[in-house]
């Protein structure tokens, strides 16, 4: 690891980016920055609401606060550097900076994917075993779920970062992406990386399909429980508690599977960059909106917070 941390500035990479300076791309860049700002503010606000409102001190909202923290870190990993490069006209990123981007990106995507899977298990326990929910999802279990999600992502991110940055790179060192995306970077390696790419593909399959299998199994059990409910109102309430999570899962896993589970011959850099914008910027913006606009408890906490601000301003 010390080898690549001590590289000189001559080993910098060039990020080709996703936008040029045409009028259309200037509009698109502005739109991305608006989405980035909304994602930043939305996730910070959601974390604060969950922290200050006692009514939101439940396992589901604890997991949601961690999801927002991951989204917040994810948008801050790639977008600021992309914006600086675009506005300054400089497309360089240091060898160390590239390695850090890879490590953080893999860590956060892996952690978020597993957390979304385990959040489905939380919904299953809440709906199928409501009387045992406080026992089955106690504070210790919640910490174990969150801790395992972070640990899984950190270990995976660190390993992939060290291995990828240990390869020798040559040529123009131009990364055809707006951040140091691992598969785009491996194309610049001076050695054969096909074996490592196969290992990465297997890891991606595991990282995506393992949490996804938890989600499918949990919602299959939830559906069985809902269909056995006699009250239409109870069924509606149960499905409403799951709809936000299912929407977030669809956005995250849809984009991730499109990029990492496609055969190599069907990959195109232009498609990958557009989809990467979707799940590195747009999804982190949508998550707090999905969970707040469709959740009475969160909107109630927001109104209560705004009322406090108004009262404070008056006095």
Tab-separated table of C-alpha atoms in Angstrom:
chain	number	residue	atom	x	y	z
A	1	UNK	CA	0.000	0.000	0.000
A	2	UNK	CA	2.917	2.364	0.769
A	3	UNK	CA	4.098	1.952	-2.832
A	4	UNK	CA	1.118	3.765	-4.372
A	5	UNK	CA	0.773	6.300	-1.568
A	6	UNK	CA	4.272	7.590	-2.364
A	7	UNK	CA	3.780	7.968	-6.130
A	8	UNK	CA	4.895	11.261	-7.651
A	9	UNK	CA	2.627	13.736	-9.438
A	10	UNK	CA	3.784	12.281	-12.789
A	11	UNK	CA	1.615	9.292	-11.979
A	12	UNK	CA	-1.591	11.342	-11.928
A	13	UNK	CA	-4.590	10.101	-13.886
A	14	UNK	CA	-6.755	12.128	-16.256
A	15	UNK	CA	-10.521	11.925	-15.770
A	16	UNK	CA	-12.160	12.465	-19.152
A	17	UNK	CA	-15.440	13.279	-17.394
A	18	UNK	CA	-18.983	13.126	-18.689
A	19	UNK	CA	-19.623	16.750	-19.719
A	20	UNK	CA	-18.071	18.998	-22.340
A	21	UNK	CA	-18.498	22.791	-22.423
A	22	UNK	CA	-21.348	22.860	-24.934
A	23	UNK	CA	-24.552	24.727	-23.953
A	24	UNK	CA	-26.462	21.465	-23.554
A	25	UNK	CA	-23.808	19.960	-21.295
A	26	UNK	CA	-23.677	23.161	-19.231
A	27	UNK	CA	-27.396	22.766	-18.570
A	28	UNK	CA	-26.933	19.087	-17.684
A	29	UNK	CA	-24.033	19.921	-15.382
A	30	UNK	CA	-26.160	22.550	-13.645
A	31	UNK	CA	-28.948	19.995	-13.218
A	32	UNK	CA	-26.519	17.497	-11.657
A	33	UNK	CA	-25.293	20.159	-9.233
A	34	UNK	CA	-28.878	20.973	-8.235
A	35	UNK	CA	-29.522	17.264	-7.612
A	36	UNK	CA	-26.265	17.064	-5.631
A	37	UNK	CA	-27.306	20.017	-3.462
A	38	UNK	CA	-30.751	18.523	-2.819
A	39	UNK	CA	-29.155	15.156	-1.953
A	40	UNK	CA	-26.746	16.879	0.429
A	41	UNK	CA	-29.427	18.931	2.187
A	42	UNK	CA	-32.037	16.152	2.184
A	43	UNK	CA	-29.800	13.549	3.806
A	44	UNK	CA	-28.378	15.969	6.385
A	45	UNK	CA	-31.927	17.084	7.272
A	46	UNK	CA	-33.162	13.494	7.590
A	47	UNK	CA	-30.242	12.546	9.865
A	48	UNK	CA	-30.919	15.581	12.078
A	49	UNK	CA	-34.667	14.856	12.295
A	50	UNK	CA	-34.037	11.255	13.298
A	51	UNK	CA	-31.498	12.372	15.883
A	52	UNK	CA	-33.558	15.132	17.556
A	53	UNK	CA	-37.094	13.631	17.448
A	54	UNK	CA	-37.684	10.900	20.088
A	55	UNK	CA	-40.569	9.462	18.045
A	56	UNK	CA	-38.060	8.458	15.377
A	57	UNK	CA	-35.786	6.577	17.786
A	58	UNK	CA	-36.826	3.178	16.441
A	59	UNK	CA	-34.840	0.462	14.606
A	60	UNK	CA	-36.257	1.402	11.197
A	61	UNK	CA	-35.226	5.048	11.519
A	62	UNK	CA	-31.858	4.105	12.999
A	63	UNK	CA	-31.188	2.087	9.848
A	64	UNK	CA	-32.517	4.945	7.736
A	65	UNK	CA	-30.124	7.400	9.397
A	66	UNK	CA	-27.223	5.096	8.491
A	67	UNK	CA	-28.522	4.809	4.929
A	68	UNK	CA	-28.608	8.617	4.710
A	69	UNK	CA	-25.066	8.816	6.093
A	70	UNK	CA	-23.876	6.380	3.408
A	71	UNK	CA	-25.673	8.371	0.692
A	72	UNK	CA	-24.181	11.597	2.022
A	73	UNK	CA	-20.665	10.182	1.894
A	74	UNK	CA	-21.285	8.657	-1.542
A	75	UNK	CA	-22.267	11.932	-3.224
A	76	UNK	CA	-19.331	13.686	-1.557
A	77	UNK	CA	-16.864	11.051	-2.772
A	78	UNK	CA	-17.176	11.736	-6.512
A	79	UNK	CA	-19.277	14.815	-7.329
A	80	UNK	CA	-17.122	17.602	-5.786
A	81	UNK	CA	-14.025	16.428	-7.685
A	82	UNK	CA	-16.057	16.155	-10.898
A	83	UNK	CA	-17.351	19.719	-10.399
A	84	UNK	CA	-13.896	21.137	-9.636
A	85	UNK	CA	-12.406	19.489	-12.730
A	86	UNK	CA	-15.244	20.712	-14.941
A	87	UNK	CA	-15.175	24.318	-13.700
A	88	UNK	CA	-11.378	24.637	-13.611
A	89	UNK	CA	-10.735	22.812	-16.878
A	90	UNK	CA	-8.193	20.621	-15.103
A	91	UNK	CA	-8.947	16.922	-15.385
A	92	UNK	CA	-6.203	15.503	-13.201
A	93	UNK	CA	-6.588	13.351	-10.124
A	94	UNK	CA	-3.613	12.189	-8.083
A	95	UNK	CA	-2.652	8.550	-7.753
A	96	UNK	CA	-3.530	8.678	-4.049
A	97	UNK	CA	-6.805	10.507	-4.694
A	98	UNK	CA	-7.797	7.897	-7.263
A	99	UNK	CA	-7.134	5.086	-4.805
A	100	UNK	CA	-9.168	6.825	-2.100
A	101	UNK	CA	-12.084	7.306	-4.507
A	102	UNK	CA	-12.070	3.610	-5.409
A	103	UNK	CA	-11.874	2.511	-1.771
A	104	UNK	CA	-14.655	4.822	-0.582
A	105	UNK	CA	-16.925	4.091	-3.534
A	106	UNK	CA	-16.684	0.298	-3.209
A	107	UNK	CA	-17.048	0.542	0.578
A	108	UNK	CA	-20.179	2.714	0.473
A	109	UNK	CA	-21.909	0.827	-2.349
A	110	UNK	CA	-21.228	-2.507	-0.644
A	111	UNK	CA	-22.366	-1.240	2.768
A	112	UNK	CA	-25.531	0.330	1.377
A	113	UNK	CA	-26.449	-2.762	-0.606
A	114	UNK	CA	-26.166	-5.025	2.444
A	115	UNK	CA	-27.980	-2.544	4.700
A	116	UNK	CA	-30.913	-2.354	2.267
A	117	UNK	CA	-31.121	-6.143	2.387
A	118	UNK	CA	-31.100	-6.249	6.177
A	119	UNK	CA	-33.678	-3.451	6.328
A	120	UNK	CA	-36.024	-5.819	4.467
A	121	UNK	CA	-35.550	-8.324	7.297
A	122	UNK	CA	-36.484	-5.557	9.765
A	123	UNK	CA	-39.733	-4.952	7.857
A	124	UNK	CA	-40.439	-8.704	7.874
A	125	UNK	CA	-40.063	-8.902	11.660
A	126	UNK	CA	-42.170	-5.752	12.182
A	127	UNK	CA	-45.070	-7.050	10.074
A	128	UNK	CA	-44.942	-10.809	10.664
A	129	UNK	CA	-43.947	-10.767	14.351
A	130	UNK	CA	-45.109	-7.405	15.744
A	131	UNK	CA	-45.390	-8.617	19.352
A	132	UNK	CA	-41.831	-9.948	19.357
A	133	UNK	CA	-40.400	-7.012	17.382
A	134	UNK	CA	-38.904	-5.122	20.390
A	135	UNK	CA	-37.111	-8.304	21.469
A	136	UNK	CA	-35.987	-9.542	18.055
A	137	UNK	CA	-34.819	-6.065	16.961
A	138	UNK	CA	-33.321	-4.833	20.209
A	139	UNK	CA	-30.536	-2.249	20.419
A	140	UNK	CA	-27.769	-4.867	20.307
A	141	UNK	CA	-29.196	-6.503	17.175
A	142	UNK	CA	-29.555	-3.109	15.461
A	143	UNK	CA	-25.920	-2.275	16.196
A	144	UNK	CA	-24.845	-5.679	14.876
A	145	UNK	CA	-26.791	-5.147	11.635
A	146	UNK	CA	-25.335	-1.700	11.053
A	147	UNK	CA	-21.852	-2.748	12.165
A	148	UNK	CA	-21.802	-5.771	9.859
A	149	UNK	CA	-22.928	-3.599	6.925
A	150	UNK	CA	-20.137	-1.085	7.491
A	151	UNK	CA	-17.539	-3.799	8.170
A	152	UNK	CA	-18.489	-5.699	5.006
A	153	UNK	CA	-18.109	-2.552	2.875
A	154	UNK	CA	-14.895	-1.350	4.523
A	155	UNK	CA	-13.114	-4.701	4.156
A	156	UNK	CA	-14.237	-5.107	0.536
A	157	UNK	CA	-13.324	-1.511	-0.350
A	158	UNK	CA	-9.884	-1.737	1.254
A	159	UNK	CA	-8.990	-5.025	-0.465
A	160	UNK	CA	-10.112	-3.860	-3.908
A	161	UNK	CA	-8.379	-0.491	-3.497
A	162	UNK	CA	-5.029	-2.068	-2.591
A	163	UNK	CA	-5.174	-4.664	-5.392
A	164	UNK	CA	-6.279	-2.240	-8.132
A	165	UNK	CA	-3.696	0.390	-7.208
A	166	UNK	CA	-0.912	-2.215	-7.110
A	167	UNK	CA	-1.161	-2.773	-10.885
A	168	UNK	CA	1.274	-0.838	-13.108
A	169	UNK	CA	-0.424	1.715	-15.364
A	170	UNK	CA	0.971	3.139	-18.580
A	171	UNK	CA	0.044	5.071	-21.711
A	172	UNK	CA	-1.922	8.315	-21.525
A	173	UNK	CA	-3.503	7.251	-18.213
A	174	UNK	CA	-6.867	8.637	-19.330
A	175	UNK	CA	-9.800	7.231	-17.336
A	176	UNK	CA	-12.956	7.304	-19.479
A	177	UNK	CA	-15.210	8.252	-16.578
A	178	UNK	CA	-15.997	11.186	-14.276
A	179	UNK	CA	-14.394	9.445	-11.274
A	180	UNK	CA	-11.881	6.669	-10.707
A	181	UNK	CA	-14.241	3.838	-11.485
A	182	UNK	CA	-12.459	0.537	-10.997
A	183	UNK	CA	-13.354	-1.216	-14.265
A	184	UNK	CA	-12.487	1.893	-16.295
A	185	UNK	CA	-9.142	2.169	-14.521
A	186	UNK	CA	-8.223	-1.482	-15.110
A	187	UNK	CA	-8.370	-0.879	-18.877
A	188	UNK	CA	-5.203	1.243	-18.480
A	189	UNK	CA	-3.167	-1.457	-16.740
A	190	UNK	CA	0.053	-2.586	-18.440
A	191	UNK	CA	-0.541	-6.196	-17.404
A	192	UNK	CA	-3.274	-8.743	-17.983
A	193	UNK	CA	-6.027	-8.119	-15.418
A	194	UNK	CA	-8.576	-10.588	-16.815
A	195	UNK	CA	-8.269	-12.963	-13.830
A	196	UNK	CA	-8.793	-10.136	-11.351
A	197	UNK	CA	-11.754	-8.843	-13.375
A	198	UNK	CA	-13.345	-12.305	-13.175
A	199	UNK	CA	-12.818	-12.298	-9.406
A	200	UNK	CA	-14.387	-8.815	-9.237
A	201	UNK	CA	-17.371	-10.049	-11.249
A	202	UNK	CA	-17.883	-12.949	-8.818
A	203	UNK	CA	-17.589	-10.525	-5.883
A	204	UNK	CA	-20.139	-8.199	-7.485
A	205	UNK	CA	-22.541	-11.101	-8.012
A	206	UNK	CA	-22.206	-12.026	-4.348
A	207	UNK	CA	-22.439	-8.414	-3.097
A	208	UNK	CA	-25.609	-7.815	-5.110
A	209	UNK	CA	-27.382	-11.167	-5.081
A	210	UNK	CA	-26.789	-12.034	-1.407
A	211	UNK	CA	-28.588	-8.926	-0.048
A	212	UNK	CA	-31.116	-9.165	-2.879
A	213	UNK	CA	-31.935	-12.746	-1.859
A	214	UNK	CA	-32.587	-11.497	1.692
A	215	UNK	CA	-34.947	-8.884	0.251
A	216	UNK	CA	-36.827	-11.412	-1.897
A	217	UNK	CA	-37.140	-13.914	0.961
A	218	UNK	CA	-38.269	-11.236	3.433
A	219	UNK	CA	-40.906	-9.784	1.131
A	220	UNK	CA	-42.169	-13.232	0.175
A	221	UNK	CA	-42.834	-13.872	3.865
A	222	UNK	CA	-44.314	-10.381	4.261
A	223	UNK	CA	-46.664	-10.981	1.327
A	224	UNK	CA	-47.818	-14.241	2.891
A	225	UNK	CA	-48.514	-12.455	6.182
A	226	UNK	CA	-50.377	-9.594	4.472
A	227	UNK	CA	-52.607	-11.966	2.492
A	228	UNK	CA	-53.633	-13.667	5.734
A	229	UNK	CA	-54.725	-10.375	7.313
A	230	UNK	CA	-58.482	-10.022	7.579
A	231	UNK	CA	-58.577	-6.235	7.798
A	232	UNK	CA	-58.170	-4.298	4.545
A	233	UNK	CA	-56.870	-1.320	6.530
A	234	UNK	CA	-54.215	-3.483	8.190
A	235	UNK	CA	-53.108	-4.797	4.790
A	236	UNK	CA	-52.895	-1.268	3.421
A	237	UNK	CA	-50.864	-0.066	6.394
A	238	UNK	CA	-48.475	-3.025	6.155
A	239	UNK	CA	-47.867	-2.481	2.443
A	240	UNK	CA	-47.413	1.265	2.972
A	241	UNK	CA	-44.557	0.640	5.429
A	242	UNK	CA	-42.775	-1.445	2.773
A	243	UNK	CA	-43.383	0.732	-0.292
A	244	UNK	CA	-40.659	3.277	0.510
A	245	UNK	CA	-38.055	0.587	1.063
A	246	UNK	CA	-39.036	-1.279	-2.108
A	247	UNK	CA	-38.736	1.932	-4.140
A	248	UNK	CA	-35.239	2.621	-2.771
A	249	UNK	CA	-34.216	-0.995	-3.442
A	250	UNK	CA	-35.477	-0.815	-7.034
A	251	UNK	CA	-33.428	2.307	-7.822
A	252	UNK	CA	-30.228	1.076	-6.173
A	253	UNK	CA	-30.182	-2.532	-7.351
A	254	UNK	CA	-31.534	-1.742	-10.809
A	255	UNK	CA	-28.656	0.625	-11.577
A	256	UNK	CA	-25.964	-1.489	-9.870
A	257	UNK	CA	-26.994	-4.693	-11.661
A	258	UNK	CA	-27.106	-2.878	-15.003
A	259	UNK	CA	-23.483	-1.814	-14.630
A	260	UNK	CA	-21.803	-4.734	-12.891
A	261	UNK	CA	-23.747	-7.823	-13.983
A	262	UNK	CA	-23.772	-7.192	-17.738
A	263	UNK	CA	-21.493	-9.272	-19.970
A	264	UNK	CA	-18.342	-7.384	-20.950
A	265	UNK	CA	-19.235	-7.235	-24.659
A	266	UNK	CA	-22.401	-5.253	-23.881
A	267	UNK	CA	-20.665	-2.567	-21.850
A	268	UNK	CA	-20.307	0.955	-23.263
A	269	UNK	CA	-18.471	3.757	-21.385
A	270	UNK	CA	-21.158	6.310	-22.282
A	271	UNK	CA	-23.922	4.109	-20.816
A	272	UNK	CA	-21.903	3.342	-17.686
A	273	UNK	CA	-21.260	7.032	-17.016
A	274	UNK	CA	-24.930	7.965	-17.334
A	275	UNK	CA	-26.074	5.120	-15.064
A	276	UNK	CA	-23.291	5.957	-12.591
A	277	UNK	CA	-24.702	9.496	-12.352
A	278	UNK	CA	-28.062	7.884	-11.610
A	279	UNK	CA	-27.026	5.815	-8.603
A	280	UNK	CA	-24.196	8.013	-7.264
A	281	UNK	CA	-26.183	11.281	-7.353
A	282	UNK	CA	-29.850	10.760	-8.205
A	283	UNK	CA	-30.543	7.799	-5.900
A	284	UNK	CA	-29.011	9.534	-2.832
A	285	UNK	CA	-31.301	12.483	-3.590
A	286	UNK	CA	-34.391	10.311	-4.001
A	287	UNK	CA	-33.918	8.240	-0.841
A	288	UNK	CA	-34.651	11.037	1.679
A	289	UNK	CA	-37.536	12.272	-0.492
A	290	UNK	CA	-39.035	8.779	-0.748
A	291	UNK	CA	-38.787	8.135	2.981
A	292	UNK	CA	-40.014	11.601	4.011
A	293	UNK	CA	-42.805	12.420	1.561
A	294	UNK	CA	-44.382	8.971	1.981
A	295	UNK	CA	-43.962	8.809	5.744
A	296	UNK	CA	-46.228	10.656	8.158
A	297	UNK	CA	-43.837	10.302	11.090
A	298	UNK	CA	-40.999	12.013	9.218
A	299	UNK	CA	-43.230	14.790	7.850
A	300	UNK	CA	-44.637	15.240	11.356
A	301	UNK	CA	-41.117	15.562	12.783
A	302	UNK	CA	-40.280	18.096	10.077
A	303	UNK	CA	-43.361	20.206	10.897
A	304	UNK	CA	-42.515	20.039	14.587
A	305	UNK	CA	-38.970	21.182	13.859
A	306	UNK	CA	-40.173	24.063	11.690
A	307	UNK	CA	-42.616	25.132	14.412
A	308	UNK	CA	-39.762	25.178	16.915
A	309	UNK	CA	-37.728	27.367	14.581
A	310	UNK	CA	-40.627	29.795	14.173
A	311	UNK	CA	-41.208	29.925	17.915
A	312	UNK	CA	-37.537	30.486	18.519
A	313	UNK	CA	-37.439	33.309	15.984
A	314	UNK	CA	-40.356	34.999	17.668
A	315	UNK	CA	-38.680	34.957	21.043
